[in-house]
């Protein structure tokens, strides 16, 4: 059997099957000439707003693990695995978000054919406690207080159980290496997405990835570098995942440290 349900828009009346008709707003004379009792619908009210970015991330994760999944199966999986977060997910919103996700995949595929390529590189090998960078920083000449000294090759996970960690790099083959100010090296710093209050380790590396390191929140100079990225940074190639900014710096191979100029930043680069 079916019952009539009415949304907040009085012109939007639909007939739908329901196992518990008494919970719906019934319209009619009840078959006896009188008006049937009317009860408030348990399902009336606005749908819970859907976080489109979160939905895109979930679609990405499911598609990655199940590339052959159908659209119907994808929707069922989202609703089954995320009943709270996407309780208000409607078919039109799902279809529009999936269409946007597919368009982004096409965009990335075209970009890959034109130059950018996906490569893996590792960061790690440095088991220092940070005392080396502190000692070098203490020897900097007067007037270089805005320089930050970082140890090269520090991994994101410093537990010691994962000394080398792989990262994905989207490399533009057409980008030519550019020298920094006065012939110095240019370094990119990436801040993870999450807002101004989230203090994740930041990734720093030069263009050829020969020098790369993670800057942890407790490292002296972390806040100075991070504030520059948040103020001057731009989105990356994928338009998601955080901000990036470029810094001039030098490499002290003998000491095994990187010196980063936080006052005279480098212009945006194509890598």
Coordinates of N, CA, C and O in Angstrom, one line a residue, residues 140 143-150 181-182 184-187 189 204 224-225 228 232 246-250 258-266:
X140 N 75.2 30.6 13.6 CA 74.9 31.5 12.5 C 75.4 32.9 12.9 O 75.3 33.4 14.0
X143 N 72.5 38.7 12.6 CA 71.7 39.2 11.5 C 71.0 38.1 10.6 O 70.3 38.4 9.7
X144 N 71.3 36.8 11.0 CA 70.7 35.7 10.2 C 69.6 35.0 11.1 O 69.4 33.8 10.9
X145 N 69.0 35.8 12.0 CA 68.0 35.2 12.9 C 66.8 34.7 12.2 O 66.0 33.9 12.7
X146 N 66.5 35.2 11.0 CA 65.3 34.7 10.2 C 65.6 33.5 9.4 O 64.7 33.0 8.7
X147 N 66.8 32.9 9.5 CA 67.1 31.7 8.8 C 66.8 30.5 9.8 O 67.0 30.6 11.0
X148 N 66.3 29.5 9.2 CA 65.9 28.3 10.0 C 66.8 27.1 9.5 O 67.0 26.9 8.3
X149 N 67.4 26.4 10.5 CA 68.3 25.3 10.2 C 67.5 24.0 10.4 O 66.9 23.8 11.4
X150 N 67.5 23.2 9.3 CA 66.8 21.9 9.3 C 67.8 20.8 9.0 O 68.6 20.9 8.2
X181 N 67.3 33.0 -5.3 CA 67.9 34.3 -5.2 C 69.4 34.2 -5.0 O 69.9 33.4 -4.2
X182 N 70.2 34.9 -5.8 CA 71.7 34.9 -5.7 C 72.2 33.5 -5.9 O 73.3 33.2 -5.4
X184 N 71.0 30.7 -5.0 CA 70.7 29.7 -3.9 C 69.7 28.7 -4.4 O 69.1 28.8 -5.4
X185 N 69.6 27.6 -3.6 CA 68.6 26.6 -3.9 C 67.2 27.0 -3.6 O 67.0 27.8 -2.7
X186 N 66.2 26.5 -4.3 CA 64.8 26.7 -4.0 C 64.2 25.5 -3.4 O 64.4 24.4 -3.9
X187 N 63.5 25.7 -2.3 CA 62.8 24.6 -1.6 C 61.3 24.8 -1.6 O 60.9 25.9 -1.4
X189 N 57.8 23.9 0.4 CA 57.3 23.5 1.7 C 55.8 23.3 1.6 O 55.1 24.1 1.1
X204 N 59.4 19.4 3.3 CA 60.3 20.3 2.5 C 61.2 19.5 1.6 O 61.7 18.5 2.0
X224 N 57.5 29.7 12.2 CA 57.9 30.8 11.2 C 57.7 30.4 9.8 O 57.1 31.1 9.0
X225 N 58.1 29.1 9.5 CA 57.9 28.6 8.1 C 56.4 28.4 7.8 O 55.9 28.8 6.8
X228 N 54.5 31.6 7.0 CA 54.7 32.1 5.6 C 53.9 31.3 4.6 O 53.3 31.8 3.7
X232 N 51.2 33.1 2.3 CA 51.6 33.2 0.9 C 51.4 32.0 0.0 O 51.6 32.1 -1.2
X246 N 57.3 28.5 -1.6 CA 58.7 28.3 -2.0 C 59.6 29.2 -1.3 O 59.3 30.4 -1.1
X247 N 60.8 28.6 -0.9 CA 61.7 29.4 -0.1 C 63.1 29.3 -0.7 O 63.5 28.3 -1.3
X248 N 63.9 30.3 -0.5 CA 65.3 30.3 -0.9 C 66.1 29.6 0.2 O 65.7 29.7 1.4
X249 N 67.2 29.0 -0.1 CA 67.9 28.3 1.0 C 69.3 27.9 0.4 O 69.6 28.0 -0.7
X250 N 70.0 27.3 1.3 CA 71.4 26.7 1.0 C 71.5 25.4 1.6 O 70.8 25.0 2.5
X258 N 70.1 21.9 6.1 CA 69.5 22.8 5.1 C 69.2 24.1 5.8 O 68.7 24.1 6.9
X259 N 69.6 25.2 5.2 CA 69.4 26.5 5.8 C 68.3 27.2 5.0 O 68.5 27.4 3.7
X260 N 67.2 27.6 5.6 CA 66.0 28.1 4.9 C 65.8 29.6 5.3 O 65.8 30.0 6.4
X261 N 65.8 30.4 4.2 CA 65.5 31.9 4.4 C 64.0 32.1 4.5 O 63.3 32.0 3.5
X262 N 63.6 32.5 5.6 CA 62.1 32.8 5.8 C 61.7 34.2 5.6 O 60.5 34.5 5.7
X263 N 62.7 35.0 5.3 CA 62.3 36.5 5.0 C 62.3 36.8 3.5 O 61.4 37.5 3.1
X264 N 63.2 36.3 2.7 CA 63.2 36.5 1.3 C 62.8 35.3 0.6 O 63.6 34.4 0.1
X265 N 61.4 35.1 0.5 CA 60.9 33.9 -0.1 C 61.1 33.9 -1.6 O 61.2 34.9 -2.2
X266 N 61.0 32.7 -2.2 CA 61.1 32.5 -3.7 C 59.8 32.7 -4.3 O 58.7 32.4 -3.7

